[in-house]
Tab-separated table of C-alpha atoms in Angstrom:
chain	number	residue	atom	x	y	z
F	1	MET	CA	0.000	0.000	0.000
F	2	ARG	CA	1.307	3.442	-0.853
F	3	SER	CA	1.555	5.852	2.025
F	4	ARG	CA	-0.490	8.973	1.583
F	5	ARG	CA	0.368	12.421	2.823
F	6	PHE	CA	-2.011	15.083	4.041
F	7	GLU	CA	-3.357	17.560	1.517
F	8	GLU	CA	-4.248	21.142	2.181
F	9	PRO	CA	-8.053	21.365	2.127
F	10	GLY	CA	-9.442	23.028	-0.957
F	11	THR	CA	-6.157	23.173	-2.840
F	12	GLY	CA	-4.936	19.617	-3.341
F	13	TYR	CA	-1.406	20.622	-2.429
F	14	LEU	CA	0.625	18.119	-0.447
F	15	ARG	CA	0.734	19.084	3.187
F	16	PRO	CA	2.776	16.681	5.371
F	17	GLY	CA	3.250	19.516	7.867
F	18	ALA	CA	1.910	22.984	8.542
F	19	ASP	CA	5.156	24.619	7.369
F	20	LEU	CA	5.104	23.016	3.918
F	21	ARG	CA	2.914	25.854	2.602
F	22	ARG	CA	5.888	28.167	3.089
F	23	ARG	CA	7.884	26.048	0.643
F	24	THR	CA	5.298	25.873	-2.143
F	25	VAL	CA	5.775	27.733	-5.413
F	26	ARG	CA	2.370	29.317	-4.934
F	27	PHE	CA	3.352	30.791	-1.569
F	28	ARG	CA	6.771	31.980	-2.743
F	29	ILE	CA	5.394	33.696	-5.848
F	30	THR	CA	2.588	35.325	-3.864
F	31	ALA	CA	4.944	36.448	-1.104
F	32	LEU	CA	7.507	37.846	-3.544
F	33	ALA	CA	4.932	39.639	-5.708
F	34	THR	CA	3.133	41.030	-2.653
F	35	ALA	CA	6.396	42.239	-1.136
F	36	VAL	CA	7.372	43.993	-4.376
F	37	VAL	CA	3.952	45.628	-4.663
F	38	ALA	CA	4.004	46.615	-0.980
F	39	LEU	CA	7.416	48.249	-1.334
F	40	SER	CA	6.316	49.979	-4.540
F	41	LEU	CA	3.126	51.297	-2.937
F	42	VAL	CA	4.976	52.494	0.154
F	43	ALA	CA	7.533	54.267	-2.038
F	44	ALA	CA	4.758	55.755	-4.153
F	45	ALA	CA	2.862	56.885	-1.051
F	46	PHE	CA	5.997	58.475	0.373
F	47	ALA	CA	6.697	60.225	-2.922
F	48	LEU	CA	3.095	61.432	-3.057
F	49	LEU	CA	3.382	62.873	0.454
F	50	VAL	CA	6.603	64.653	-0.478
F	51	LEU	CA	5.048	65.999	-3.682
F	52	GLN	CA	1.962	67.118	-1.777
F	53	ARG	CA	4.044	68.856	0.862
F	54	ASN	CA	6.282	70.538	-1.735
F	55	SER	CA	3.307	71.589	-3.856
F	56	LEU	CA	1.450	73.143	-0.947
F	57	THR	CA	4.636	74.751	0.372
F	58	SER	CA	5.412	76.151	-3.085
F	59	SER	CA	1.913	77.556	-3.328
F	60	LEU	CA	2.283	79.069	0.115
F	61	ASP	CA	5.645	80.577	-0.831
F	62	SER	CA	4.113	82.137	-3.934
F	63	THR	CA	1.434	83.755	-1.789
F	64	LEU	CA	4.077	85.096	0.605
F	65	LYS	CA	6.128	86.533	-2.289
F	66	GLN	CA	3.054	88.206	-3.766
F	67	ARG	CA	2.201	89.727	-0.388
F	68	ALA	CA	5.786	90.892	0.042
F	69	ASP	CA	5.730	92.479	-3.430
F	70	ASP	CA	2.551	94.351	-2.552
F	71	ILE	CA	4.023	95.679	0.672
F	72	MET	CA	7.347	96.561	-0.911
F	73	SER	CA	5.495	98.634	-3.499
F	74	LEU	CA	4.147	100.715	-0.649
F	75	VAL	CA	7.606	101.010	0.854
F	76	ASP	CA	9.112	102.016	-2.488
F	77	GLU	CA	6.525	104.793	-2.728
F	78	ALA	CA	7.775	106.048	0.642
F	79	VAL	CA	4.487	105.142	2.171
F	80	THR	CA	5.087	103.553	5.559
F	81	PRO	CA	1.784	102.980	7.301
F	82	GLU	CA	1.942	102.441	11.018
F	83	ALA	CA	0.087	99.189	10.711
F	84	PHE	CA	-0.753	96.861	7.878
F	85	PRO	CA	-4.491	96.220	7.616
F	86	GLY	CA	-5.686	92.648	8.220
F	87	THR	CA	-3.769	89.395	8.023
F	88	ILE	CA	-3.242	86.721	5.387
F	89	ASN	CA	-4.303	83.217	6.381
F	90	GLU	CA	-3.695	83.902	10.047
F	91	GLY	CA	-0.336	85.352	9.104
F	92	PHE	CA	1.640	88.446	9.995
F	93	VAL	CA	3.740	91.259	8.513
F	94	GLN	CA	6.507	93.216	10.192
F	95	LEU	CA	8.717	95.919	8.659
F	96	VAL	CA	11.946	96.470	10.574
F	97	ALA	CA	14.380	99.340	10.071
F	98	ALA	CA	18.121	98.907	9.806
F	99	ASP	CA	18.561	99.806	13.485
F	100	GLY	CA	16.056	97.153	14.563
F	101	THR	CA	13.144	99.521	15.074
F	102	VAL	CA	9.744	98.189	14.043
F	103	ILE	CA	8.390	100.533	11.419
F	104	ALA	CA	5.026	98.836	10.891
F	105	ALA	CA	3.324	95.526	11.713
F	106	THR	CA	0.017	93.717	11.542
F	107	PRO	CA	-2.244	93.927	14.613
F	108	ASN	CA	-1.157	90.505	15.884
F	109	LEU	CA	2.401	91.869	16.207
F	110	ALA	CA	1.444	95.306	17.457
F	111	GLU	CA	3.730	96.644	20.171
F	112	GLU	CA	5.977	93.590	19.691
F	113	PRO	CA	9.711	94.052	19.184
F	114	ALA	CA	11.444	93.038	16.008
F	115	LEU	CA	11.315	89.294	15.403
F	116	SER	CA	14.463	87.673	16.695
F	117	VAL	CA	14.905	85.002	14.036
F	118	ALA	CA	17.956	84.070	12.034
F	119	VAL	CA	17.630	85.509	8.538
F	120	GLU	CA	19.826	85.716	5.475
F	121	VAL	CA	18.508	88.408	3.184
F	122	SER	CA	21.652	89.411	1.369
F	123	ARG	CA	20.743	87.261	-1.614
F	124	GLY	CA	17.076	88.147	-1.995
F	125	ASP	CA	14.096	86.430	-0.365
F	126	PHE	CA	14.864	84.037	2.471
F	127	ILE	CA	12.038	81.621	3.285
F	128	GLN	CA	11.997	79.328	6.290
F	129	ASN	CA	9.767	77.579	8.790
F	130	VAL	CA	9.810	79.115	12.263
F	131	GLU	CA	8.219	78.332	15.604
F	132	GLY	CA	7.811	80.108	18.928
F	133	LEU	CA	6.692	83.433	17.489
F	134	PRO	CA	4.671	85.762	19.681
F	135	VAL	CA	1.819	85.468	17.175
F	136	ASP	CA	0.977	81.873	18.124
F	137	ASP	CA	2.540	78.555	19.129
F	138	ASP	CA	1.950	77.093	15.646
F	139	GLU	CA	4.591	76.586	13.005
F	140	PHE	CA	4.803	79.422	10.487
F	141	ARG	CA	6.199	79.823	7.001
F	142	MET	CA	8.058	83.147	6.918
F	143	LEU	CA	9.612	85.150	4.068
F	144	SER	CA	12.270	87.723	4.888
F	145	ARG	CA	13.295	90.353	2.307
F	146	ALA	CA	15.827	93.156	2.550
F	147	THR	CA	14.616	96.708	1.920
F	148	GLU	CA	16.548	99.504	0.191
F	149	ASP	CA	17.384	101.180	3.493
F	150	ALA	CA	18.979	97.970	4.862
F	151	GLY	CA	15.882	97.061	6.775
F	152	VAL	CA	14.005	93.747	6.700
F	153	LEU	CA	10.455	92.910	5.743
F	154	HIS	CA	9.016	89.776	7.423
F	155	VAL	CA	5.901	88.230	5.889
F	156	GLY	CA	4.554	84.999	7.365
F	157	THR	CA	1.564	82.726	7.425
F	158	THR	CA	0.588	79.649	9.388
F	159	TYR	CA	1.974	76.316	8.148
F	160	ASP	CA	-0.857	74.300	9.713
F	161	ALA	CA	-2.749	73.937	6.427
F	162	VAL	CA	0.213	72.152	4.853
F	163	ILE	CA	0.810	69.974	7.915
F	164	GLU	CA	-2.847	69.024	8.221
F	165	SER	CA	-3.162	68.281	4.502
F	166	VAL	CA	-0.057	66.070	4.493
F	167	SER	CA	-1.150	64.353	7.727
F	168	SER	CA	-4.592	63.686	6.290
F	169	LEU	CA	-3.079	62.239	3.131
F	170	ALA	CA	-0.673	60.103	5.202
F	171	ALA	CA	-3.593	58.778	7.269
F	172	SER	CA	-5.459	57.897	4.086
F	173	MET	CA	-2.393	56.191	2.641
F	174	SER	CA	-1.921	54.184	5.851
F	175	VAL	CA	-5.362	52.667	5.239
F	176	ILE	CA	-5.376	52.463	1.453
F	177	VAL	CA	-1.903	50.908	1.040
F	178	PRO	CA	-2.529	47.890	3.343
F	179	ILE	CA	-5.924	47.302	1.689
F	180	LEU	CA	-4.310	47.388	-1.748
F	181	VAL	CA	-1.480	45.082	-0.637
F	182	ILE	CA	-3.880	42.553	0.898
F	183	SER	CA	-6.186	42.687	-2.115
F	184	PHE	CA	-3.285	42.267	-4.513
F	185	GLY	CA	-1.854	39.398	-2.447
F	186	ALA	CA	-5.214	37.610	-2.480
F	187	LEU	CA	-5.514	38.176	-6.233
F	188	ILE	CA	-2.008	36.799	-6.870
F	189	TRP	CA	-2.696	33.792	-4.607
F	190	TRP	CA	-5.871	33.028	-6.566
F	191	MET	CA	-4.259	33.575	-9.980
F	192	VAL	CA	-1.182	31.469	-9.188
F	193	GLY	CA	-3.436	28.767	-7.765
F	194	ARG	CA	-5.453	28.647	-10.976
F	195	THR	CA	-2.263	28.648	-13.039
F	196	LEU	CA	-0.797	25.761	-11.038
F	197	GLN	CA	-3.982	23.661	-11.019
F	198	PRO	CA	-2.884	21.693	-14.110
F	199	VAL	CA	0.518	21.094	-12.493
F	200	GLU	CA	-1.157	19.783	-9.342
F	201	ALA	CA	-3.415	17.556	-11.454
F	202	ILE	CA	-0.310	16.176	-13.190
F	203	ARG	CA	1.437	15.610	-9.839
F	204	ARG	CA	-1.593	13.885	-8.311
F	205	GLU	CA	-2.023	11.591	-11.286
F	206	VAL	CA	1.677	10.667	-11.366
F	207	SER	CA	1.676	9.978	-7.615
F	208	GLU	CA	-1.162	7.476	-8.082
F	209	ILE	CA	0.380	5.594	-10.996
F	210	GLY	CA	1.790	2.291	-9.793
F	211	ALA	CA	3.805	-0.381	-11.537
F	212	SER	CA	0.609	-2.070	-12.729
F	213	GLU	CA	-1.038	1.196	-13.880
F	214	LEU	CA	1.468	2.459	-16.428
F	215	HIS	CA	-1.321	2.687	-19.003
F	216	ARG	CA	-2.640	5.788	-17.232
F	217	ARG	CA	-1.739	9.240	-18.542
F	218	VAL	CA	-1.622	12.675	-16.982
F	219	PRO	CA	-4.297	15.209	-18.013
F	220	ARG	CA	-3.323	17.829	-20.587
F	221	PRO	CA	-4.885	21.299	-20.076
F	222	GLY	CA	-4.910	21.947	-23.834
F	223	THR	CA	-3.550	25.473	-23.427
F	224	GLU	CA	-0.526	24.847	-25.676
F	225	ASP	CA	1.783	26.528	-23.162
F	226	GLU	CA	4.684	25.297	-21.032
F	227	ILE	CA	2.421	23.309	-18.706
F	228	ASP	CA	0.637	21.659	-21.629
F	229	ARG	CA	3.995	20.711	-23.140
F	230	LEU	CA	5.130	19.377	-19.755
F	231	ALA	CA	2.052	17.147	-19.593
F	232	GLY	CA	2.738	15.924	-23.127
F	233	THR	CA	6.357	15.124	-22.228
F	234	MET	CA	5.206	13.269	-19.106
F	235	ASN	CA	2.799	11.178	-21.166
F	236	GLU	CA	5.515	10.361	-23.683
F	237	MET	CA	7.784	9.284	-20.838
F	238	LEU	CA	5.029	7.123	-19.325
F	239	GLN	CA	4.475	5.534	-22.708
F	240	ARG	CA	8.178	4.676	-22.972
F	241	VAL	CA	8.238	3.317	-19.427
F	242	GLU	CA	5.108	1.258	-20.093
F	243	ALA	CA	6.592	-0.201	-23.263
F	244	SER	CA	9.889	-0.982	-21.529
F	245	THR	CA	8.128	-2.561	-18.548
F	246	GLU	CA	5.912	-4.651	-20.805
F	247	ARG	CA	8.966	-5.929	-22.690
F	248	GLN	CA	10.686	-6.781	-19.422
F	249	GLN	CA	7.627	-8.540	-18.006
F	250	ARG	CA	7.103	-10.410	-21.247
F	251	PHE	CA	10.746	-11.502	-21.267
F	252	VAL	CA	10.623	-12.736	-17.664
F	253	ALA	CA	7.316	-14.539	-18.212
F	254	ASP	CA	8.469	-16.123	-21.490
F	255	ALA	CA	11.814	-17.132	-20.040
F	256	SER	CA	10.136	-18.625	-16.981
F	257	HIS	CA	7.664	-20.590	-19.126
F	258	GLU	CA	10.446	-21.807	-21.380
F	259	LEU	CA	12.529	-22.948	-18.402
F	260	ARG	CA	9.726	-24.811	-16.644
F	261	SER	CA	9.507	-27.657	-19.149
F	262	PRO	CA	13.228	-28.562	-19.345
F	263	LEU	CA	13.601	-28.253	-15.583
F	264	THR	CA	10.602	-30.523	-15.063
F	265	ARG	CA	12.098	-33.093	-17.448
F	266	LEU	CA	15.489	-32.930	-15.704
F	267	ARG	CA	13.853	-33.316	-12.322
F	268	THR	CA	11.853	-36.308	-13.493
F	269	GLN	CA	14.908	-37.997	-15.011
F	270	LEU	CA	16.973	-37.420	-11.876
F	271	GLU	CA	14.240	-38.751	-9.637
F	272	VAL	CA	13.901	-41.871	-11.809
F	273	GLU	CA	17.691	-42.330	-11.860
F	274	LEU	CA	17.892	-41.922	-8.092
F	275	ALA	CA	15.098	-44.444	-7.675
F	276	ASP	CA	17.030	-46.935	-9.818
F	277	ARG	CA	20.395	-46.366	-8.163
F	278	GLY	CA	19.145	-45.794	-4.649
F	279	GLN	CA	19.437	-42.706	-2.458
F	280	GLY	CA	23.111	-43.277	-1.858
F	281	ASP	CA	24.239	-41.470	-5.006
F	282	GLY	CA	25.296	-38.105	-3.579
F	283	VAL	CA	26.033	-36.484	-6.920
F	284	LEU	CA	22.566	-37.131	-8.301
F	285	ALA	CA	20.981	-36.034	-5.031
F	286	GLU	CA	22.946	-32.765	-5.156
F	287	LEU	CA	21.931	-32.201	-8.767
F	288	LEU	CA	18.301	-32.862	-7.872
F	289	GLY	CA	18.560	-30.265	-5.102
F	290	GLU	CA	19.944	-27.713	-7.540
F	291	ILE	CA	17.134	-28.468	-9.991
F	292	LEU	CA	14.547	-28.007	-7.242
F	293	GLY	CA	16.145	-24.660	-6.344
F	294	MET	CA	16.058	-23.547	-9.967
F	295	GLN	CA	12.402	-24.584	-10.242
F	296	HIS	CA	11.615	-22.557	-7.156
F	297	LEU	CA	13.445	-19.531	-8.621
F	298	VAL	CA	11.593	-19.873	-11.927
F	299	GLU	CA	8.265	-20.032	-10.087
F	300	ASP	CA	9.198	-16.909	-8.127
F	301	LEU	CA	10.156	-15.045	-11.296
F	302	LEU	CA	6.932	-16.102	-12.971
F	303	TYR	CA	4.954	-14.900	-9.964
F	304	LEU	CA	6.705	-11.513	-9.992
F	305	ALA	CA	6.070	-11.138	-13.723
F	306	LYS	CA	2.366	-11.790	-13.143
F	307	ALA	CA	2.306	-9.521	-10.093
F	308	ASP	CA	3.897	-6.648	-12.023
F	309	ALA	CA	1.301	-7.178	-14.737
F	310	GLY	CA	-1.473	-7.072	-12.106
F	311	SER	CA	-2.671	-10.639	-12.651
F	312	ALA	CA	-1.145	-12.531	-9.745
F	313	PHE	CA	-4.434	-13.481	-8.040
F	314	ALA	CA	-7.325	-15.478	-9.361
F	315	THR	CA	-10.022	-15.492	-6.680
F	316	PHE	CA	-10.609	-14.282	-3.148
F	317	GLU	CA	-12.486	-16.439	-0.674
F	318	ARG	CA	-12.788	-17.125	3.047
F	319	VAL	CA	-9.583	-18.834	4.204
F	320	ASP	CA	-8.741	-20.622	7.464
F	321	LEU	CA	-5.313	-19.129	8.036
F	322	ASP	CA	-4.513	-21.576	10.829
F	323	ASP	CA	-4.989	-24.526	8.438
F	324	LEU	CA	-2.424	-23.033	6.055
F	325	VAL	CA	-0.003	-22.414	8.912
F	326	MET	CA	-0.292	-25.955	10.254
F	327	ARG	CA	0.087	-27.418	6.754
F	328	GLU	CA	3.341	-25.516	6.146
F	329	ALA	CA	4.562	-26.329	9.651
F	330	LYS	CA	3.970	-30.032	9.012
F	331	ARG	CA	5.918	-29.845	5.751
F	332	ILE	CA	8.866	-28.047	7.387
F	333	GLY	CA	8.768	-30.331	10.415
F	334	ALA	CA	9.052	-33.406	8.202
F	335	ARG	CA	12.502	-32.241	7.101
F	336	GLY	CA	13.697	-32.242	10.709
F	337	ARG	CA	16.186	-29.388	10.303
F	338	VAL	CA	14.761	-27.241	13.144
F	339	ASP	CA	12.351	-27.602	16.033
F	340	LEU	CA	8.950	-25.929	15.608
F	341	ASP	CA	7.083	-24.187	18.435
F	342	LEU	CA	3.361	-24.135	17.583
F	343	LYS	CA	1.908	-23.610	21.068
F	344	HIS	CA	0.567	-20.133	20.204
F	345	VAL	CA	-1.179	-20.912	16.913
F	346	SER	CA	-4.933	-20.277	17.172
F	347	GLY	CA	-7.748	-19.900	14.646
F	348	ALA	CA	-8.047	-16.927	12.287
F	349	HIS	CA	-10.210	-16.437	9.203
F	350	VAL	CA	-9.353	-13.976	6.446
F	351	MET	CA	-10.465	-13.195	2.907
F	352	GLY	CA	-7.882	-13.954	0.262
F	353	ASP	CA	-6.363	-16.219	-2.348
F	354	PRO	CA	-5.585	-19.546	-0.586
F	355	GLY	CA	-2.727	-20.410	-2.920
F	356	GLN	CA	-0.975	-17.060	-2.547
F	357	LEU	CA	-1.503	-16.905	1.228
F	358	SER	CA	-0.031	-20.398	1.453
F	359	ARG	CA	2.942	-19.167	-0.603
F	360	LEU	CA	3.380	-16.197	1.729
F	361	ILE	CA	3.414	-18.442	4.832
F	362	ARG	CA	5.763	-20.910	3.149
F	363	ASN	CA	8.233	-18.173	2.243
F	364	LEU	CA	8.272	-16.813	5.802
F	365	VAL	CA	8.675	-20.243	7.401
F	366	GLU	CA	11.386	-21.355	4.967
F	367	ASN	CA	13.256	-18.090	5.518
F	368	ALA	CA	13.143	-18.675	9.296
F	369	GLU	CA	14.219	-22.304	8.813
F	370	ARG	CA	17.280	-21.236	6.795
F	371	HIS	CA	18.491	-18.760	9.388
F	372	ALA	CA	17.446	-20.378	12.679
F	373	SER	CA	20.014	-21.968	14.963
F	374	SER	CA	17.649	-24.608	16.324
F	375	THR	CA	14.069	-23.365	16.764
F	376	VAL	CA	11.387	-21.623	14.716
F	377	THR	CA	8.394	-20.215	16.602
F	378	LEU	CA	5.030	-19.646	14.908
F	379	ARG	CA	2.271	-17.554	16.459
F	380	LEU	CA	-1.190	-16.808	15.068
F	381	PHE	CA	-3.934	-14.879	16.853
F	382	GLU	CA	-6.738	-12.367	16.312
F	383	SER	CA	-6.647	-8.835	17.701
F	384	GLY	CA	-9.423	-6.372	16.965
F	385	GLU	CA	-10.165	-6.583	13.249
F	386	LEU	CA	-6.774	-8.027	12.306
F	387	ALA	CA	-5.148	-11.439	12.159
F	388	HIS	CA	-1.509	-11.475	13.338
F	389	PHE	CA	0.923	-14.147	12.170
F	390	LEU	CA	4.474	-14.004	13.588
F	391	VAL	CA	7.418	-16.132	12.505
F	392	SER	CA	10.526	-16.041	14.718
F	393	ASP	CA	13.917	-17.697	14.427
F	394	ASP	CA	16.737	-17.855	16.974
F	395	GLY	CA	19.459	-16.879	14.516
F	396	VAL	CA	21.765	-13.862	14.464
F	397	GLY	CA	18.981	-11.393	13.739
F	398	ILE	CA	18.854	-8.423	11.364
F	399	ALA	CA	20.214	-4.933	12.026
F	400	PRO	CA	17.583	-2.139	12.006
F	401	GLU	CA	19.196	-0.423	9.013
F	402	HIS	CA	18.494	-3.576	6.978
F	403	ALA	CA	14.826	-3.821	7.995
F	404	ASP	CA	13.609	-2.682	4.574
F	405	ARG	CA	16.468	-4.073	2.527
F	406	VAL	CA	15.486	-7.677	3.318
F	407	PHE	CA	12.241	-7.103	1.399
F	408	GLU	CA	13.997	-5.973	-1.776
F	409	ARG	CA	14.139	-8.296	-4.760
F	410	PHE	CA	17.369	-10.321	-4.747
F	411	GLY	CA	18.241	-8.594	-1.480
F	412	ARG	CA	20.674	-10.501	0.728
F	413	LEU	CA	22.582	-9.597	3.862
F	414	ASP	CA	26.043	-10.538	5.048
F	415	ASP	CA	27.077	-13.157	7.579
F	416	SER	CA	24.646	-16.036	7.830
F	417	ARG	CA	22.111	-14.410	5.531
F	418	ASN	CA	24.006	-14.984	2.277
F	419	PRO	CA	23.550	-17.039	-0.891
F	420	ASP	CA	25.076	-20.082	0.743
F	421	SER	CA	22.140	-20.171	3.128
F	422	GLY	CA	19.794	-20.933	0.232
F	423	GLY	CA	17.198	-18.845	-1.571
F	424	ALA	CA	17.578	-16.275	-4.316
F	425	GLY	CA	16.451	-13.270	-2.313
F	426	LEU	CA	12.904	-13.200	-3.733
F	427	GLY	CA	10.925	-14.920	-0.984
F	428	LEU	CA	10.421	-11.960	1.338
F	429	ALA	CA	9.785	-9.581	-1.574
F	430	ILE	CA	7.038	-11.903	-2.820
F	431	ALA	CA	5.665	-12.321	0.705
F	432	ARG	CA	5.366	-8.553	1.208
F	433	HIS	CA	3.692	-8.130	-2.187
F	434	ILE	CA	1.121	-10.807	-1.324
F	435	ALA	CA	0.490	-9.161	2.067
F	436	GLN	CA	-0.032	-5.738	0.483
F	437	SER	CA	-2.333	-7.230	-2.145
F	438	HIS	CA	-4.474	-8.574	0.723
F	439	SER	CA	-4.648	-5.092	2.331
F	440	GLY	CA	-2.167	-6.267	4.949
F	441	ARG	CA	1.371	-5.518	6.086
F	442	LEU	CA	4.550	-7.523	6.538
F	443	GLU	CA	7.232	-6.010	8.752
F	444	LEU	CA	10.413	-6.943	10.594
F	445	VAL	CA	9.609	-6.276	14.265
F	446	THR	CA	12.625	-7.428	16.337
F	447	ALA	CA	15.983	-5.904	17.198
F	448	PRO	CA	19.304	-7.474	16.141
F	449	GLU	CA	20.912	-10.284	18.197
F	450	ALA	CA	17.465	-11.483	19.250
F	451	GLY	CA	16.726	-13.490	16.147
F	452	ALA	CA	14.443	-12.229	13.431
F	453	THR	CA	10.684	-11.935	13.824
F	454	PHE	CA	8.463	-11.131	10.863
F	455	GLU	CA	4.878	-10.079	11.573
F	456	LEU	CA	2.054	-10.381	9.056
F	457	THR	CA	-1.185	-8.498	9.719
F	458	VAL	CA	-4.239	-8.917	7.469
F	459	PRO	CA	-7.873	-7.927	7.975
F	460	LEU	CA	-10.167	-10.605	9.352
F	461	ALA	CA	-13.021	-11.945	7.234
F	462	GLY	CA	-16.259	-10.129	7.934
């Protein structure tokens, strides 16, 4: 059975952990695009505030210059009124003589001394922002201009309008920019998700294609773009893999069929010859053993060829698993190579193919027989909705790092688990395949130096 990983609800994206979303292309593209847009909007908002401030300040400066021109025209005509009528935008005017005497001023500076502010009027108008004037506590924009008699004309107006306008715009931007960023991020997330849907469909289909399902193909979106071409390339690859696998399976099946007949004839001739000469002929007995081993290997190869083609099982029916266990135990016990412990074998009924389940049990028991020092222990019991069958030997055991390797085809380990111990390394691979085909599991469950214990779990018959 293939392990399945969690998927993010509503998206179909693989989600083995909560942090995987941070590593998806969709998230990275959305995050990058949103960050770029956010930085651009912040820069644009800042530039807009600066432009707004400069524009309003420039307009204010123009007003101050026009007011100064009007007043200077009066001064040029030698008209020096004691007070300038009115104010401009809550502003002020003060004309100061060269000796620091106030010649004239607006009412809000009446009876006030000359403004004590740093000015530079030698090069024409000098405009600056000032605070702490006797007019008010607000910030003012003030223009200072030199007169012909070395005096100074101060014309000012409140700067609050500019400050309030820029502050209002900044407050608006602080709301609008986040809304735009969030909206754009959501739009990018949705658009990238729709763009990647065909890719996810391709990934999901490929993840579900097994060795016996190579005829399946990934869906093509039909958009004639890069993703459509990727799907086409994937289908071409699957077609090549399917053709190659079919040739390999056909070769193995044909070779196995072709070898069965000559091996059967050789076995028959050797058995007849041994019967005529008696069992004392060691050479013929050894040859017969080799022939039996080759027959077993051919049968295993033929099974794997059928399994890869998806036609390894004929029928499923109710099976007494304990009958199969006792039958294999009796066959192994007749050889007398090891002692069998059957005290913990009880009844269990499952649904399956009797022949293949018998093959599974035989492979496990023969594997334990080959590697046991003296005793093989068989246990069979029901627990919940599962039947558990355990086969243990008292051999050298298997290191944890080899727990999966022993189930590989032609997989062998060092020391006592080597070719000299018998077997071609296909028995456990076949056993696990049969277990998985019966919706069960076959695992190595013991630590090294405690012998090897293989546990088979299959669902009970309903």
